mmCIF file of C-alpha atoms and ligand atoms in Angstrom:
data_model
loop_
_atom_site.group_PDB
_atom_site.id
_atom_site.type_symbol
_atom_site.label_atom_id
_atom_site.label_comp_id
_atom_site.label_asym_id
_atom_site.label_seq_id
_atom_site.Cartn_x
_atom_site.Cartn_y
_atom_site.Cartn_z
ATOM 1 C CA UNK V 1 108.542 78.960 100.211
ATOM 2 C CA UNK V 2 107.234 80.012 103.601
ATOM 3 C CA UNK V 3 103.565 79.200 104.292
ATOM 4 C CA UNK V 4 101.054 81.997 104.850
ATOM 5 C CA UNK V 5 99.574 80.072 107.781
ATOM 6 C CA UNK V 6 101.407 77.622 109.973
ATOM 7 C CA UNK V 7 99.846 76.534 113.250
ATOM 8 C CA UNK V 8 101.108 73.854 115.586
ATOM 9 C CA UNK V 9 99.118 72.101 118.301
ATOM 10 C CA UNK V 10 96.818 75.017 118.886
ATOM 11 C CA UNK V 11 94.404 74.924 121.820
ATOM 12 C CA UNK V 12 91.718 77.375 122.817
ATOM 13 C CA UNK V 13 89.956 76.997 126.134
ATOM 14 C CA UNK V 14 87.204 79.413 127.134
ATOM 15 C CA UNK V 15 86.693 79.879 130.845
ATOM 16 C CA UNK V 16 83.062 80.876 131.114
ATOM 17 C CA UNK V 17 81.601 80.626 134.592
ATOM 18 C CA UNK V 18 82.050 77.225 136.203
ATOM 19 C CA UNK V 19 82.916 75.215 133.112
ATOM 20 C CA UNK V 20 85.851 75.302 130.717
ATOM 21 C CA UNK V 21 85.005 74.933 127.038
ATOM 22 C CA UNK V 22 87.785 73.357 125.016
ATOM 23 C CA UNK V 23 86.806 74.909 121.665
ATOM 24 C CA UNK V 24 89.953 74.050 119.670
ATOM 25 C CA UNK V 25 92.071 70.989 120.466
ATOM 26 C CA UNK V 26 95.627 70.413 119.272
ATOM 27 C CA UNK V 27 95.001 71.737 115.802
ATOM 28 C CA UNK V 28 97.950 71.756 113.404
ATOM 29 C CA UNK V 29 97.501 73.141 109.924
ATOM 30 C CA UNK V 30 99.502 74.754 107.132
ATOM 31 C CA UNK V 31 98.325 76.798 104.160
ATOM 32 C CA UNK V 32 100.587 77.964 101.341
ATOM 33 C CA UNK V 33 100.236 81.215 99.445
ATOM 34 C CA UNK V 34 97.501 80.970 96.829
ATOM 35 C CA UNK V 35 95.410 78.291 98.539
ATOM 36 C CA UNK V 36 91.618 78.427 98.772
ATOM 37 C CA UNK V 37 90.484 76.415 101.805
ATOM 38 C CA UNK V 38 86.992 75.672 103.131
ATOM 39 C CA UNK V 39 86.620 74.877 106.827
ATOM 40 C CA UNK V 40 83.529 72.780 107.483
ATOM 41 C CA UNK V 41 81.938 71.121 110.485
ATOM 42 C CA UNK V 42 78.817 71.083 112.638
ATOM 43 C CA UNK V 43 77.789 74.083 114.703
ATOM 44 C CA UNK V 44 79.972 74.304 117.809
ATOM 45 C CA UNK V 45 82.873 72.355 116.287
ATOM 46 C CA UNK V 46 85.281 75.287 116.723
ATOM 47 C CA UNK V 47 85.352 76.814 113.241
ATOM 48 C CA UNK V 48 84.812 80.430 114.290
ATOM 49 C CA UNK V 49 87.191 80.079 117.226
ATOM 50 C CA UNK V 50 89.910 78.860 114.866
ATOM 51 C CA UNK V 51 89.129 81.634 112.356
ATOM 52 C CA UNK V 52 89.304 84.298 115.052
ATOM 53 C CA UNK V 53 92.744 83.054 116.049
ATOM 54 C CA UNK V 54 93.879 82.870 112.404
ATOM 55 C CA UNK V 55 92.564 86.424 111.969
ATOM 56 C CA UNK V 56 94.440 87.700 115.051
ATOM 57 C CA UNK V 57 91.122 88.660 116.651
ATOM 58 C CA UNK V 58 91.830 86.258 119.497
ATOM 59 C CA UNK V 59 94.811 84.442 120.992
ATOM 60 C CA UNK V 60 95.332 80.713 121.484
ATOM 61 C CA UNK V 61 95.555 79.255 124.988
ATOM 62 C CA UNK V 62 98.457 77.044 123.847
ATOM 63 C CA UNK V 63 100.349 76.374 120.660
ATOM 64 C CA UNK V 64 102.174 78.359 118.004
ATOM 65 C CA UNK V 65 100.997 80.407 115.057
ATOM 66 C CA UNK V 66 103.227 81.788 112.313
ATOM 67 C CA UNK V 67 101.422 84.216 110.025
ATOM 68 C CA UNK V 68 103.291 84.959 106.809
ATOM 69 C CA UNK V 69 106.497 83.788 108.511
ATOM 70 C CA UNK V 70 106.055 85.840 111.689
ATOM 71 C CA UNK V 71 105.427 84.190 115.062
ATOM 72 C CA UNK V 72 102.285 85.891 116.342
ATOM 73 C CA UNK V 73 101.391 83.437 119.130
ATOM 74 C CA UNK V 74 102.848 85.533 121.935
ATOM 75 C CA UNK V 75 101.822 89.011 120.807
ATOM 76 C CA UNK V 76 99.635 91.231 122.979
ATOM 77 C CA UNK V 77 96.335 92.667 121.737
ATOM 78 C CA UNK V 78 97.824 95.914 120.466
ATOM 79 C CA UNK V 79 100.499 94.193 118.402
ATOM 80 C CA UNK V 80 97.900 91.735 117.107
ATOM 81 C CA UNK V 81 95.735 94.655 115.984
ATOM 82 C CA UNK V 82 98.631 96.091 113.991
ATOM 83 C CA UNK V 83 99.397 92.725 112.333
ATOM 84 C CA UNK V 84 95.713 92.202 111.623
ATOM 85 C CA UNK V 85 95.453 95.558 109.918
ATOM 86 C CA UNK V 86 98.488 94.834 107.733
ATOM 87 C CA UNK V 87 97.983 91.185 106.866
ATOM 88 C CA UNK V 88 94.347 90.156 107.219
ATOM 89 C CA UNK V 89 91.105 90.927 105.464
ATOM 90 C CA UNK V 90 87.985 89.623 107.219
ATOM 91 C CA UNK V 91 84.536 89.003 105.745
ATOM 92 C CA UNK V 92 81.619 88.096 108.011
ATOM 93 C CA UNK V 93 78.174 86.594 107.519
ATOM 94 C CA UNK V 94 76.463 89.900 108.374
ATOM 95 C CA UNK V 95 78.098 92.396 106.076
ATOM 96 C CA UNK V 96 78.847 94.884 108.887
ATOM 97 C CA UNK V 97 78.711 97.927 106.627
ATOM 98 C CA UNK V 98 78.119 101.435 107.959
ATOM 99 C CA UNK V 99 74.632 102.277 106.768
ATOM 100 C CA UNK V 100 74.995 106.056 106.487
ATOM 101 C CA UNK V 101 78.079 106.008 104.306
ATOM 102 C CA UNK V 102 78.502 105.152 100.634
ATOM 103 C CA UNK V 103 80.022 101.920 99.344
ATOM 104 C CA UNK V 104 83.335 103.610 98.559
ATOM 105 C CA UNK V 105 83.529 105.261 101.998
ATOM 106 C CA UNK V 106 82.939 101.879 103.619
ATOM 107 C CA UNK V 107 85.799 100.453 101.580
ATOM 108 C CA UNK V 108 88.088 103.354 102.504
ATOM 109 C CA UNK V 109 87.545 102.843 106.208
ATOM 110 C CA UNK V 110 90.363 100.341 106.973
ATOM 111 C CA UNK V 111 92.843 102.684 105.305
ATOM 112 C CA UNK V 112 92.062 105.358 107.891
ATOM 113 C CA UNK V 113 93.526 103.029 110.522
ATOM 114 C CA UNK V 114 96.429 101.951 108.361
ATOM 115 C CA UNK V 115 99.967 102.962 109.288
ATOM 116 C CA UNK V 116 100.716 103.615 105.669
ATOM 117 C CA UNK V 117 100.399 107.365 105.112
ATOM 118 C CA UNK V 118 97.935 107.805 102.253
ATOM 119 C CA UNK V 119 96.431 110.987 100.849
ATOM 120 C CA UNK V 120 92.652 111.123 100.548
ATOM 121 C CA UNK V 121 93.105 110.865 96.775
ATOM 122 C CA UNK V 122 95.185 107.684 97.148
ATOM 123 C CA UNK V 123 92.600 106.214 99.518
ATOM 124 C CA UNK V 124 89.814 106.944 97.060
ATOM 125 C CA UNK V 125 91.747 105.449 94.117
ATOM 126 C CA UNK V 126 92.584 102.317 96.034
ATOM 127 C CA UNK V 127 89.016 101.887 97.279
ATOM 128 C CA UNK V 128 87.775 102.281 93.706
ATOM 129 C CA UNK V 129 90.196 99.589 92.518
ATOM 130 C CA UNK V 130 88.927 97.225 95.237
ATOM 131 C CA UNK V 131 85.321 97.908 94.229
ATOM 132 C CA UNK V 132 86.195 97.248 90.592
ATOM 133 C CA UNK V 133 87.844 93.948 91.596
ATOM 134 C CA UNK V 134 84.492 92.757 92.965
ATOM 135 C CA UNK V 135 82.539 94.162 90.016
ATOM 136 C CA UNK V 136 80.957 97.089 91.856
ATOM 137 C CA UNK V 137 82.783 100.075 90.344
ATOM 138 C CA UNK V 138 79.497 101.484 89.028
ATOM 139 C CA UNK V 139 77.852 101.409 92.483
ATOM 140 C CA UNK V 140 80.548 103.282 94.421
ATOM 141 C CA UNK V 141 78.305 106.119 95.581
ATOM 142 C CA UNK V 142 75.358 103.906 96.570
ATOM 143 C CA UNK V 143 74.511 103.447 100.229
ATOM 144 C CA UNK V 144 74.089 99.931 101.647
ATOM 145 C CA UNK V 145 70.266 100.189 101.665
ATOM 146 C CA UNK V 146 70.377 100.852 97.906
ATOM 147 C CA UNK V 147 72.285 97.614 97.331
ATOM 148 C CA UNK V 148 71.153 93.971 97.275
ATOM 149 C CA UNK V 149 72.517 91.489 99.831
ATOM 150 C CA UNK V 150 74.995 90.139 97.290
ATOM 151 C CA UNK V 151 76.183 93.642 96.419
ATOM 152 C CA UNK V 152 76.584 94.501 100.114
ATOM 153 C CA UNK V 153 78.723 91.398 100.594
ATOM 154 C CA UNK V 154 80.811 92.483 97.584
ATOM 155 C CA UNK V 155 81.394 95.845 99.296
ATOM 156 C CA UNK V 156 82.472 93.975 102.433
ATOM 157 C CA UNK V 157 84.894 91.881 100.352
ATOM 158 C CA UNK V 158 86.268 95.039 98.707
ATOM 159 C CA UNK V 159 86.734 96.554 102.173
ATOM 160 C CA UNK V 160 88.616 93.428 103.290
ATOM 161 C CA UNK V 161 90.967 93.864 100.318
ATOM 162 C CA UNK V 162 91.855 97.532 100.785
ATOM 163 C CA UNK V 163 94.986 97.059 102.848
ATOM 164 C CA UNK V 164 96.187 94.392 100.378
ATOM 165 C CA UNK V 165 96.167 91.583 102.920
ATOM 166 C CA UNK V 166 98.289 88.453 102.677
ATOM 167 C CA UNK V 167 95.255 86.452 103.777
ATOM 168 C CA UNK V 168 91.514 86.795 103.222
ATOM 169 C CA UNK V 169 89.366 85.122 105.887
ATOM 170 C CA UNK V 170 85.614 84.673 105.566
ATOM 171 C CA UNK V 171 83.300 83.208 108.222
ATOM 172 C CA UNK V 172 80.108 81.887 106.548
ATOM 173 C CA UNK V 173 80.149 84.702 103.973
ATOM 174 C CA UNK V 174 77.152 83.257 102.086
ATOM 175 C CA UNK V 175 75.161 82.382 105.211
ATOM 176 C CA UNK V 176 72.664 85.235 104.665
ATOM 177 C CA UNK V 177 72.345 84.857 100.897
ATOM 178 C CA UNK V 178 70.102 82.842 98.578
ATOM 179 C CA UNK V 179 71.613 80.068 96.468
ATOM 180 C CA UNK V 180 72.119 82.056 93.298
ATOM 181 C CA UNK V 181 73.683 85.018 95.094
ATOM 182 C CA UNK V 182 75.876 82.612 97.079
ATOM 183 C CA UNK V 183 77.225 81.181 93.820
ATOM 184 C CA UNK V 184 77.903 84.718 92.558
ATOM 185 C CA UNK V 185 79.831 85.542 95.723
ATOM 186 C CA UNK V 186 81.796 82.299 95.386
ATOM 187 C CA UNK V 187 82.594 83.457 91.841
ATOM 188 C CA UNK V 188 84.068 86.665 93.286
ATOM 189 C CA UNK V 189 86.210 84.629 95.699
ATOM 190 C CA UNK V 190 87.309 82.318 92.864
ATOM 191 C CA UNK V 191 88.394 85.305 90.753
ATOM 192 C CA UNK V 192 90.347 86.750 93.677
ATOM 193 C CA UNK V 193 91.978 83.376 94.301
ATOM 194 C CA UNK V 194 92.856 83.087 90.579
ATOM 195 C CA UNK V 195 94.727 86.386 91.049
ATOM 196 C CA UNK V 196 96.801 84.768 93.787
ATOM 197 C CA UNK V 197 94.943 85.824 96.943
ATOM 198 C CA UNK V 198 95.008 83.214 99.728
ATOM 199 C CA UNK V 199 91.522 82.528 101.096
ATOM 200 C CA UNK V 200 90.288 80.546 104.097
ATOM 201 C CA UNK V 201 86.520 80.359 104.403
ATOM 202 C CA UNK V 202 84.120 78.774 106.874
ATOM 203 C CA UNK V 203 80.963 77.244 105.462
ATOM 204 C CA UNK V 204 78.619 74.556 106.658
ATOM 205 C CA UNK V 205 77.309 73.903 103.150
ATOM 206 C CA UNK V 206 78.997 71.205 101.102
ATOM 207 C CA UNK V 207 77.698 72.845 97.894
ATOM 208 C CA UNK V 208 79.623 75.992 98.768
ATOM 209 C CA UNK V 209 82.776 74.155 99.845
ATOM 210 C CA UNK V 210 82.951 72.616 96.359
ATOM 211 C CA UNK V 211 83.889 76.011 94.888
ATOM 212 C CA UNK V 212 87.130 75.995 96.915
ATOM 213 C CA UNK V 213 90.254 73.866 96.377
ATOM 214 C CA UNK V 214 90.703 72.157 99.731
ATOM 215 C CA UNK V 215 88.304 71.084 102.474
ATOM 216 C CA UNK V 216 89.125 70.829 106.160
ATOM 217 C CA UNK V 217 86.495 69.276 108.424
ATOM 218 C CA UNK V 218 86.390 69.983 112.170
ATOM 219 C CA UNK V 219 84.665 67.960 114.861
ATOM 220 C CA UNK V 220 84.716 68.724 118.595
ATOM 221 C CA UNK V 221 87.558 71.198 118.160
ATOM 222 C CA UNK V 222 89.784 68.898 116.103
ATOM 223 C CA UNK V 223 90.582 68.669 112.408
ATOM 224 C CA UNK V 224 89.290 65.249 111.321
ATOM 225 C CA UNK V 225 89.634 65.540 107.528
ATOM 226 C CA UNK V 226 91.877 67.631 105.279
ATOM 227 C CA UNK V 227 91.595 66.884 101.561
ATOM 228 C CA UNK V 228 91.770 68.557 98.161
ATOM 229 C CA UNK V 229 88.372 69.170 96.550
ATOM 230 C CA UNK V 230 87.842 66.282 94.149
ATOM 231 C CA UNK V 231 85.439 67.872 91.692
ATOM 232 C CA UNK V 232 85.681 71.627 91.822
ATOM 233 C CA UNK V 233 82.676 73.684 90.712
ATOM 234 C CA UNK V 234 83.202 76.872 88.735
ATOM 235 C CA UNK V 235 80.835 79.650 89.692
ATOM 236 C CA UNK V 236 80.910 81.398 86.299
ATOM 237 C CA UNK V 237 79.808 78.185 84.535
ATOM 238 C CA UNK V 238 77.180 77.521 87.176
ATOM 239 C CA UNK V 239 75.685 81.024 86.811
ATOM 240 C CA UNK V 240 75.695 80.684 83.006
ATOM 241 C CA UNK V 241 73.885 77.350 83.353
ATOM 242 C CA UNK V 242 71.289 78.836 85.750
ATOM 243 C CA UNK V 243 70.749 81.831 83.459
ATOM 244 C CA UNK V 244 70.231 79.549 80.452
ATOM 245 C CA UNK V 245 67.757 77.444 82.441
ATOM 246 C CA UNK V 246 65.813 80.587 83.440
ATOM 247 C CA UNK V 247 65.721 81.741 79.805
ATOM 248 C CA UNK V 248 64.221 78.381 78.790
ATOM 249 C CA UNK V 249 61.564 78.698 81.505
ATOM 250 C CA UNK V 250 60.690 82.216 80.280
ATOM 251 C CA UNK V 251 60.389 81.001 76.678
ATOM 252 C CA UNK V 252 58.153 78.078 77.583
ATOM 253 C CA UNK V 253 54.498 78.644 76.598
HETATM 254 P P1 ADP P 1 81.430 76.990 115.256
HETATM 255 O O1 ADP P 1 81.870 78.261 114.633
HETATM 256 O O2 ADP P 1 81.980 75.768 114.602
HETATM 257 O O3 ADP P 1 79.936 76.907 115.380
HETATM 258 P P2 ADP P 1 82.563 78.064 117.706
HETATM 259 O O4 ADP P 1 84.000 78.243 117.471
HETATM 260 O O5 ADP P 1 81.702 79.278 117.626
HETATM 261 O O6 ADP P 1 81.994 76.925 116.746
HETATM 262 O O7 ADP P 1 82.331 77.421 119.145
HETATM 263 C C1 ADP P 1 83.061 76.288 119.592
HETATM 264 C C2 ADP P 1 82.704 76.025 121.047
HETATM 265 O O8 ADP P 1 83.210 77.074 121.855
HETATM 266 C C3 ADP P 1 81.215 75.971 121.319
HETATM 267 O O9 ADP P 1 80.993 75.015 122.318
HETATM 268 C C4 ADP P 1 80.904 77.364 121.803
HETATM 269 O O10 ADP P 1 79.781 77.351 122.657
HETATM 270 C C5 ADP P 1 82.176 77.721 122.565
HETATM 271 N N1 ADP P 1 82.458 79.171 122.549
HETATM 272 C C6 ADP P 1 82.651 79.946 121.455
HETATM 273 N N2 ADP P 1 82.940 81.218 121.803
HETATM 274 C C7 ADP P 1 82.918 81.251 123.163
HETATM 275 C C8 ADP P 1 83.144 82.279 124.146
HETATM 276 N N3 ADP P 1 83.452 83.531 123.777
HETATM 277 N N4 ADP P 1 83.038 81.933 125.440
HETATM 278 C C9 ADP P 1 82.736 80.669 125.812
HETATM 279 N N5 ADP P 1 82.528 79.655 124.962
HETATM 280 C C10 ADP P 1 82.615 79.930 123.646
HETATM 281 MG MG1 MG P 2 80.773 79.824 113.706
#
């Protein structure tokens, strides 16, 4: 089976002003279809730089990258944009939704740039399916300001899924959310992963990383640890436990 991600001795050097910043150093890494990986590490350790390369938003200075079997290391920006549109869904910390358009219109947006010719009806149906996948079917016509932070992030996840990507990337997707909402969002990612979607996520919180299946730790641009998650948490159980605890508090005299 070919891996979804295969990178070999990847380097990224930023030339900003007088100094060169070596943000990613000789990173090699492979992820198979169906994996759910957390990338951890201190601020400045190169996590976002690596994610941007994995997401075809940026190119490595050196090294090779095969995405879903295709060598993308040498592609120019235009070709990268095409690959990105076909193969990658990206979720960010800030939800990056258009505020004047409804949830479903936000989700439809990537399909407007897709090469696949779709009728407006097909776009709408597909967007609705994506919203249903993240449990937001009933909120399709709401605008972002009528939705909670967690619901907005669900819309962003639905949008990332619309072009049926081979790989879902998320850079600190729970960074703006409270603990309970973060667990709910991790539950959404777990459900998507259970359906076979490959996910790579950056988080600096160990509690959040424990909902994934594998943890990679970066330091000073290098991968220093790469291990399966020993005791995986299940978001649905955790939410049920929290809800039960809140019910007890409410019942207390
Ligand atoms: P993390 O996401 O782990 O916080 P980053 O990948 O954002 O780390 O940054 C890694 C290093 O690269 C840092 O030293 C950061 O200052 C530097 N860096 C990131 N992006 C740029 C850029 N566009 N230009 C110059 N330096 C950058
Ligand atoms: Mg970062």
